[in-house]
Coordinates of C-alpha atoms and ligand atoms in Angstrom, one line a residue:
M1 CA -11.5 -15.5 -4.5
N2 CA -10.7 -12.1 -3.5
V3 CA -9.4 -10.3 -0.3
I4 CA -12.8 -9.6 1.3
K5 CA -14.1 -13.1 0.6
T6 CA -10.9 -14.5 2.2
L7 CA -11.2 -12.2 5.3
N8 CA -14.8 -13.1 5.8
Q9 CA -14.2 -16.9 5.4
N10 CA -11.5 -16.7 8.1
K11 CA -13.3 -14.6 10.6
G12 CA -11.8 -15.1 14.1
K13 CA -8.3 -16.1 12.6
T14 CA -5.5 -13.6 12.0
L15 CA -4.2 -14.0 8.4
F16 CA -0.8 -13.1 7.0
S17 CA -0.1 -10.9 4.0
F18 CA 2.7 -8.7 2.8
E19 CA 3.7 -5.9 0.2
I20 CA 6.5 -6.1 -2.2
L21 CA 8.0 -3.5 -4.6
P22 CA 8.6 -4.1 -8.3
P23 CA 12.4 -4.4 -9.0
L24 CA 14.3 -1.5 -10.4
K25 CA 13.9 -1.2 -14.2
G26 CA 16.4 -3.7 -15.9
K27 CA 16.4 -6.2 -13.1
R28 CA 15.0 -9.7 -13.2
I29 CA 11.7 -10.8 -12.0
Q30 CA 13.6 -13.6 -10.2
S31 CA 14.5 -11.1 -7.5
I32 CA 10.7 -11.0 -6.7
Y33 CA 10.3 -14.8 -6.5
D34 CA 13.5 -14.9 -4.3
S35 CA 11.8 -12.5 -1.8
I36 CA 8.4 -14.4 -1.9
D37 CA 9.7 -17.9 -1.6
P38 CA 10.9 -17.7 2.0
L39 CA 7.5 -16.5 3.0
M40 CA 5.3 -19.1 1.2
E41 CA 5.5 -21.4 4.2
F42 CA 3.4 -19.0 6.3
N43 CA 0.6 -19.2 3.6
P44 CA 0.0 -15.6 2.7
S45 CA -3.5 -14.8 2.0
F46 CA -2.6 -12.1 -0.5
I47 CA 0.4 -10.3 -1.8
N48 CA 0.4 -6.5 -2.6
V49 CA 2.5 -5.0 -5.3
T50 CA 3.2 -1.2 -5.0
Y51 CA 2.9 1.2 -8.0
H52 CA 5.6 3.7 -8.7
R53 CA 4.8 6.7 -11.0
E54 CA 7.2 8.7 -13.1
E55 CA 9.9 10.9 -11.7
F56 CA 11.6 13.8 -13.4
V57 CA 15.3 14.0 -13.7
Y58 CA 17.6 16.6 -15.4
K59 CA 20.1 15.0 -17.9
K60 CA 23.2 17.0 -19.0
R61 CA 23.2 17.6 -22.8
E62 CA 25.6 19.4 -25.2
K63 CA 26.5 23.1 -24.5
G64 CA 25.5 22.8 -20.9
F65 CA 21.8 22.3 -21.7
L66 CA 19.6 20.4 -19.2
E67 CA 16.9 18.1 -20.6
K68 CA 14.0 17.2 -18.3
V69 CA 13.4 13.5 -18.6
S70 CA 10.5 11.4 -17.3
I71 CA 11.5 8.0 -15.9
R72 CA 9.8 5.2 -14.1
K73 CA 12.3 3.4 -12.1
R74 CA 10.1 0.6 -10.9
P75 CA 7.5 -0.3 -13.6
G76 CA 5.8 -3.7 -13.9
T77 CA 3.2 -3.8 -11.2
V78 CA 0.4 -5.4 -13.3
G79 CA 2.9 -7.9 -14.9
I80 CA 4.3 -8.9 -11.6
C81 CA 0.8 -9.4 -10.1
A82 CA -0.2 -11.6 -13.0
A83 CA 3.1 -13.5 -12.8
I84 CA 2.8 -14.2 -9.0
Q85 CA -0.8 -15.2 -9.3
H86 CA 0.2 -17.7 -12.0
K87 CA 3.2 -19.0 -10.1
Y88 CA 2.0 -19.3 -6.6
G89 CA -1.9 -19.3 -7.0
V90 CA -2.1 -16.5 -4.4
I91 CA -4.4 -13.6 -4.6
T92 CA -2.4 -10.4 -5.7
V93 CA -3.4 -6.8 -5.1
P94 CA -1.9 -4.3 -7.5
H95 CA -1.8 -0.7 -6.1
L96 CA -3.4 1.7 -8.6
T97 CA -2.9 5.4 -8.2
C98 CA -4.7 8.6 -9.4
G99 CA -1.4 10.2 -10.0
G100 CA -0.1 9.9 -13.5
F101 CA -3.4 8.5 -14.9
S102 CA -6.2 10.1 -16.9
A103 CA -9.6 8.5 -16.3
E104 CA -9.3 6.9 -19.8
E105 CA -5.8 5.4 -18.8
T106 CA -7.2 4.2 -15.5
E107 CA -10.1 2.4 -17.4
N108 CA -7.6 0.7 -19.8
A109 CA -5.4 -0.4 -16.8
L110 CA -8.6 -1.9 -15.2
I111 CA -9.4 -3.6 -18.4
D112 CA -6.0 -5.3 -18.5
L113 CA -6.3 -6.4 -14.8
H114 CA -9.8 -7.8 -15.5
F115 CA -8.6 -9.8 -18.5
L116 CA -5.7 -11.1 -16.4
G117 CA -8.1 -12.5 -13.7
I118 CA -6.8 -10.0 -11.1
N119 CA -9.9 -9.0 -9.1
D120 CA -8.3 -6.9 -6.3
I121 CA -7.0 -3.3 -6.2
L122 CA -5.7 -1.1 -3.5
A123 CA -6.9 2.3 -4.7
L124 CA -4.7 5.2 -3.8
R125 CA -4.3 8.8 -4.7
G126 CA -0.4 8.6 -4.8
D127 CA 2.1 11.1 -3.5
P128 CA 3.2 14.2 -5.3
V129 CA 6.0 13.6 -7.9
K130 CA 9.4 14.1 -6.3
T131 CA 10.0 17.5 -7.9
E132 CA 6.7 18.9 -6.8
N133 CA 5.5 19.9 -3.3
T134 CA 1.8 19.2 -3.7
F135 CA -0.1 16.5 -5.6
V136 CA -1.1 17.5 -9.0
P137 CA -3.8 15.3 -10.7
D138 CA -3.7 14.6 -14.4
D139 CA -5.8 17.1 -16.4
K140 CA -8.3 14.4 -17.1
G141 CA -7.6 12.3 -13.9
H142 CA -8.7 12.0 -10.3
A143 CA -7.7 14.4 -7.5
Y144 CA -8.6 12.0 -4.6
A145 CA -8.7 8.3 -4.1
V146 CA -12.5 8.4 -3.6
E147 CA -12.9 9.4 -7.4
L148 CA -10.8 6.4 -8.4
V149 CA -12.9 4.1 -6.2
Q150 CA -16.1 5.7 -7.9
Q151 CA -14.6 4.9 -11.4
I152 CA -13.9 1.3 -10.4
E153 CA -17.3 0.8 -8.8
K154 CA -19.0 2.1 -12.0
M155 CA -17.1 -0.5 -14.0
N156 CA -18.2 -3.1 -11.5
E157 CA -21.8 -2.0 -12.5
G158 CA -20.9 -2.2 -16.1
Q159 CA -20.5 1.5 -16.8
Y160 CA -17.5 2.6 -19.0
L161 CA -16.5 6.1 -19.8
D162 CA -17.9 5.6 -23.4
E163 CA -21.7 5.3 -22.7
E164 CA -22.2 4.1 -26.3
I165 CA -20.5 0.7 -25.7
K166 CA -23.1 -2.0 -26.3
D167 CA -23.5 -4.7 -23.6
P168 CA -20.5 -3.6 -21.5
E169 CA -19.2 -6.4 -19.3
P170 CA -19.2 -5.5 -15.6
T171 CA -15.9 -6.0 -13.8
N172 CA -15.6 -7.7 -10.3
F173 CA -13.1 -5.7 -8.4
C174 CA -12.7 -5.9 -4.7
I175 CA -11.4 -2.5 -3.6
G176 CA -9.2 -1.7 -0.6
V177 CA -8.0 1.7 0.4
A178 CA -5.4 3.3 2.7
G179 CA -6.0 4.6 6.3
Y180 CA -3.8 6.5 8.6
P181 CA -3.9 5.8 12.4
E182 CA -1.7 8.9 12.9
K183 CA -3.6 11.1 10.2
H184 CA -2.5 11.6 6.6
Y185 CA 0.0 14.4 6.6
E186 CA -2.1 16.8 4.6
A187 CA -5.3 16.5 6.6
M188 CA -6.2 19.3 8.9
N189 CA -6.9 16.8 11.6
L190 CA -7.7 13.2 12.2
N191 CA -11.4 13.7 12.4
L192 CA -11.6 15.3 9.0
D193 CA -9.2 12.5 7.5
I194 CA -11.7 9.9 8.9
K195 CA -14.7 11.7 7.4
Y196 CA -12.9 11.4 4.0
L197 CA -12.1 7.8 4.6
K198 CA -15.8 7.2 5.3
Q199 CA -16.5 8.7 1.8
K200 CA -14.2 6.2 0.3
I201 CA -15.9 3.3 2.1
D202 CA -19.4 4.6 1.2
A203 CA -18.3 4.7 -2.5
G204 CA -17.8 0.9 -2.4
V205 CA -14.6 -0.1 -0.5
S206 CA -14.4 -3.4 1.2
Y207 CA -11.6 -3.0 3.6
I208 CA -8.8 -0.6 4.8
V209 CA -5.0 -1.3 5.1
T210 CA -3.3 1.1 7.5
Q211 CA -0.1 3.0 7.1
M212 CA 2.7 1.5 9.2
F213 CA 2.5 2.4 12.9
F214 CA 4.8 1.5 15.8
D215 CA 2.4 2.1 18.8
N216 CA -0.4 -0.4 18.8
Q217 CA -2.6 1.9 20.9
K218 CA -2.7 4.4 17.9
Y219 CA -4.2 1.5 15.7
F220 CA -6.7 0.5 18.4
D221 CA -7.8 4.1 18.9
F222 CA -8.1 4.6 15.1
V223 CA -10.3 1.6 14.7
E224 CA -12.5 2.7 17.5
H225 CA -12.8 6.2 15.9
C226 CA -13.5 4.6 12.5
R227 CA -16.3 2.5 14.1
Q228 CA -17.8 5.6 15.7
E229 CA -17.9 7.2 12.3
G230 CA -19.9 4.2 11.0
I231 CA -16.9 2.6 9.1
N232 CA -17.6 -1.1 9.6
V233 CA -15.2 -2.7 7.1
P234 CA -12.2 -4.8 8.2
I235 CA -9.1 -2.5 9.1
I236 CA -5.9 -4.4 8.4
P237 CA -2.9 -3.2 10.3
G238 CA 0.3 -2.5 8.4
I239 CA 3.6 -3.5 10.2
K240 CA 7.1 -2.6 9.1
P241 CA 10.2 -3.8 10.8
I242 CA 12.9 -1.1 11.3
T243 CA 16.2 -2.6 10.1
T244 CA 18.6 0.1 9.2
L245 CA 20.1 3.2 10.8
K246 CA 18.7 5.0 7.7
H247 CA 15.1 3.9 8.6
I248 CA 15.3 5.7 12.0
Q249 CA 15.5 9.0 10.2
F250 CA 13.7 8.2 7.0
I251 CA 10.5 6.6 8.5
P252 CA 9.3 9.4 10.8
K253 CA 10.2 12.1 8.0
T254 CA 8.6 10.3 5.1
F255 CA 5.6 8.7 6.7
H256 CA 4.8 11.4 9.3
I257 CA 4.7 8.9 12.2
D258 CA 6.2 8.7 15.6
F259 CA 8.2 6.0 17.4
P260 CA 7.0 5.4 21.0
D261 CA 9.4 6.2 23.8
E262 CA 10.2 2.6 24.7
L263 CA 11.3 1.9 21.0
T264 CA 13.1 5.2 20.7
N265 CA 15.1 4.6 23.9
S266 CA 16.4 1.3 22.3
L267 CA 17.0 2.8 19.0
V268 CA 19.1 5.7 20.1
N269 CA 21.7 3.4 21.4
C270 CA 22.1 1.4 18.2
K271 CA 25.4 2.0 16.3
T272 CA 25.0 -0.5 13.5
N273 CA 22.3 -1.8 11.1
E274 CA 22.5 -5.3 12.9
E275 CA 21.7 -3.6 16.2
V276 CA 18.9 -1.7 14.6
T277 CA 17.5 -5.0 13.0
K278 CA 17.6 -6.8 16.3
V279 CA 15.5 -4.1 18.0
G280 CA 13.3 -3.5 15.0
V281 CA 12.4 -7.2 14.6
A282 CA 11.8 -7.7 18.2
W283 CA 9.6 -4.7 18.3
A284 CA 7.5 -5.9 15.3
I285 CA 7.1 -9.4 16.8
K286 CA 5.8 -7.7 20.0
Q287 CA 3.4 -5.5 18.1
S288 CA 2.2 -8.4 15.9
L289 CA 1.6 -10.8 18.8
E290 CA -0.5 -8.2 20.6
L291 CA -2.5 -7.5 17.4
K292 CA -3.0 -11.1 16.9
E293 CA -4.2 -11.6 20.4
K294 CA -6.7 -8.9 20.0
G295 CA -8.1 -10.7 16.9
V296 CA -7.2 -8.3 14.1
P297 CA -8.3 -9.8 10.8
C298 CA -4.9 -9.9 9.1
I299 CA -1.3 -8.5 9.6
H300 CA 0.1 -6.9 6.6
F301 CA 3.9 -6.6 6.4
Y302 CA 5.8 -4.0 4.5
T303 CA 8.8 -6.1 3.3
M304 CA 10.4 -3.5 1.0
G305 CA 11.6 -6.7 -0.9
K306 CA 13.7 -7.9 2.1
S307 CA 12.0 -11.1 3.3
E308 CA 14.4 -12.3 5.9
N309 CA 13.2 -10.1 8.7
T310 CA 9.5 -10.6 7.8
R311 CA 10.3 -14.4 7.8
N312 CA 11.6 -14.1 11.4
I313 CA 8.6 -12.2 12.5
A314 CA 6.2 -14.6 10.8
K315 CA 8.0 -17.5 12.4
A316 CA 7.5 -16.0 15.8
V317 CA 3.8 -15.0 15.1
F318 CA 2.4 -17.5 12.7
G319 CA 4.9 -20.3 12.8
Ligands
FAD401 P1 -6.8 10.3 -0.4 O1 -7.7 9.3 0.2 O2 -7.3 10.9 -1.7 O3 -6.4 11.4 0.7 C1 -5.4 12.3 0.4 C2 -5.6 13.5 1.3 O4 -6.7 14.3 0.9 C3 -5.9 13.2 2.7 O5 -5.3 14.3 3.5 C4 -7.4 13.2 2.9 O6 -7.8 13.6 4.2 C5 -7.8 14.3 1.8 N1 -9.0 14.0 1.2 C6 -9.5 12.8 0.8 N2 -10.7 12.9 0.1 C7 -10.9 14.3 0.1 C8 -11.9 15.1 -0.6 N3 -12.9 14.5 -1.2 N4 -11.8 16.4 -0.4 C9 -10.8 17.1 0.2 N5 -9.8 16.4 0.8 C10 -9.8 15.0 0.7 N6 1.7 5.6 -3.0 C11 2.1 5.2 -4.2 O7 2.4 6.2 -5.0 N7 2.2 3.9 -4.6 C12 1.8 2.9 -3.9 O8 1.9 1.8 -4.1 C13 1.3 3.2 -2.5 N8 0.9 2.2 -1.6 C14 0.4 2.6 -0.4 C15 -0.1 1.6 0.5 C16 -0.6 1.9 1.7 C17 -1.2 0.9 2.6 C18 -0.5 3.4 2.1 C19 -1.1 3.7 3.5 C20 -0.1 4.3 1.3 C21 0.4 4.0 0.0 N9 0.9 5.0 -0.9 C22 1.3 4.6 -2.1 C23 0.9 6.4 -0.4 C24 -0.3 7.2 -0.7 O9 -0.5 7.3 -2.0 C25 -0.2 8.5 -0.1 O10 -0.2 8.5 1.4 C26 -1.0 9.6 -0.7 O11 -0.4 10.9 -0.2 C27 -2.5 9.6 -0.1 O12 -3.2 8.6 -0.7 P2 -4.6 8.2 -0.3 O13 -5.1 7.2 -1.2 O14 -4.7 8.0 1.2 O15 -5.4 9.6 -0.6

């Protein structure tokens, strides 16, 4: 089973899925299970696990020298996917990025996934590392997600980088990619962004998961725009409940998205995280009920590892 087969089998029904983050390095995998357990009663169709590349930090050394050190704060994406699939029997979708990988390293990561029986991937370019303003691909890596999709598709056809491998086994990955109802922040405009999205689909992608949005009309317009451009794959809306005062500033700045007036008017009056959670969860329920009524294939929740709010939303929408 994989994501696209699940979506196709359940046509007409809105499915439930969610995304989690690997725990910080040094923490236990139990924290992942603790965030998944409360959501299992809603029968998730698949669980995504994000990928976090290295960051550079400067560590103070003797005589005032600073050493630039590369660290990965949240490793473990592949291991977590395998562990979840094994423990819960749910399809897991590891996120795989171009950033930080040569084509050879990508191939080796794909072989690991294939051997583990993980047949789904969300293929992404990745953001720039925190100390750089623009995305810099690895010397021997990919500059855009479409190139990563092309590499995965080649492996699905049994083509590895080393052409001399005898009888190479084809992989069987179902590939999803990201889409942006409010445009990717680097794109000159939405038309061009959707043209590039179409390139990814034509390279062999089965479905799209959207960036979070808070105005459903933006999603509906995006789907229509995609259909006009000949993109016919399922487009899964991504929903995030706003739950802290920090989110109010962080989300528009980081994800380059707007809050609609009605939501903004409620959020400006919030003084505590509890007040924000009340508004944010109610908004996510309202959004999700409308999306479900319009027959979206699945609603994908960005939990950020905090399942209580997603649980309350799922109860109201899928319970
Ligand atoms: P691309 O599709 O490569 O697009 C990047 C930009 O380049 C866009 O502006 C696009 O218009 C343009 N472009 C695309 N193709 C071409 C081309 N051929 N020529 C010229 N321009 C082109 N990041 C992580 O690091 N880890 C994660 O786990 C993660 N998960 C995510 C999950 C979802 C659902 C979403 C929506 C995003 C996620 N991200 C993650 C963030 C993502 O990596 C960033 O948004 C990144 O900046 C763009 O990734 P992309 O795959 O959309 O890139």
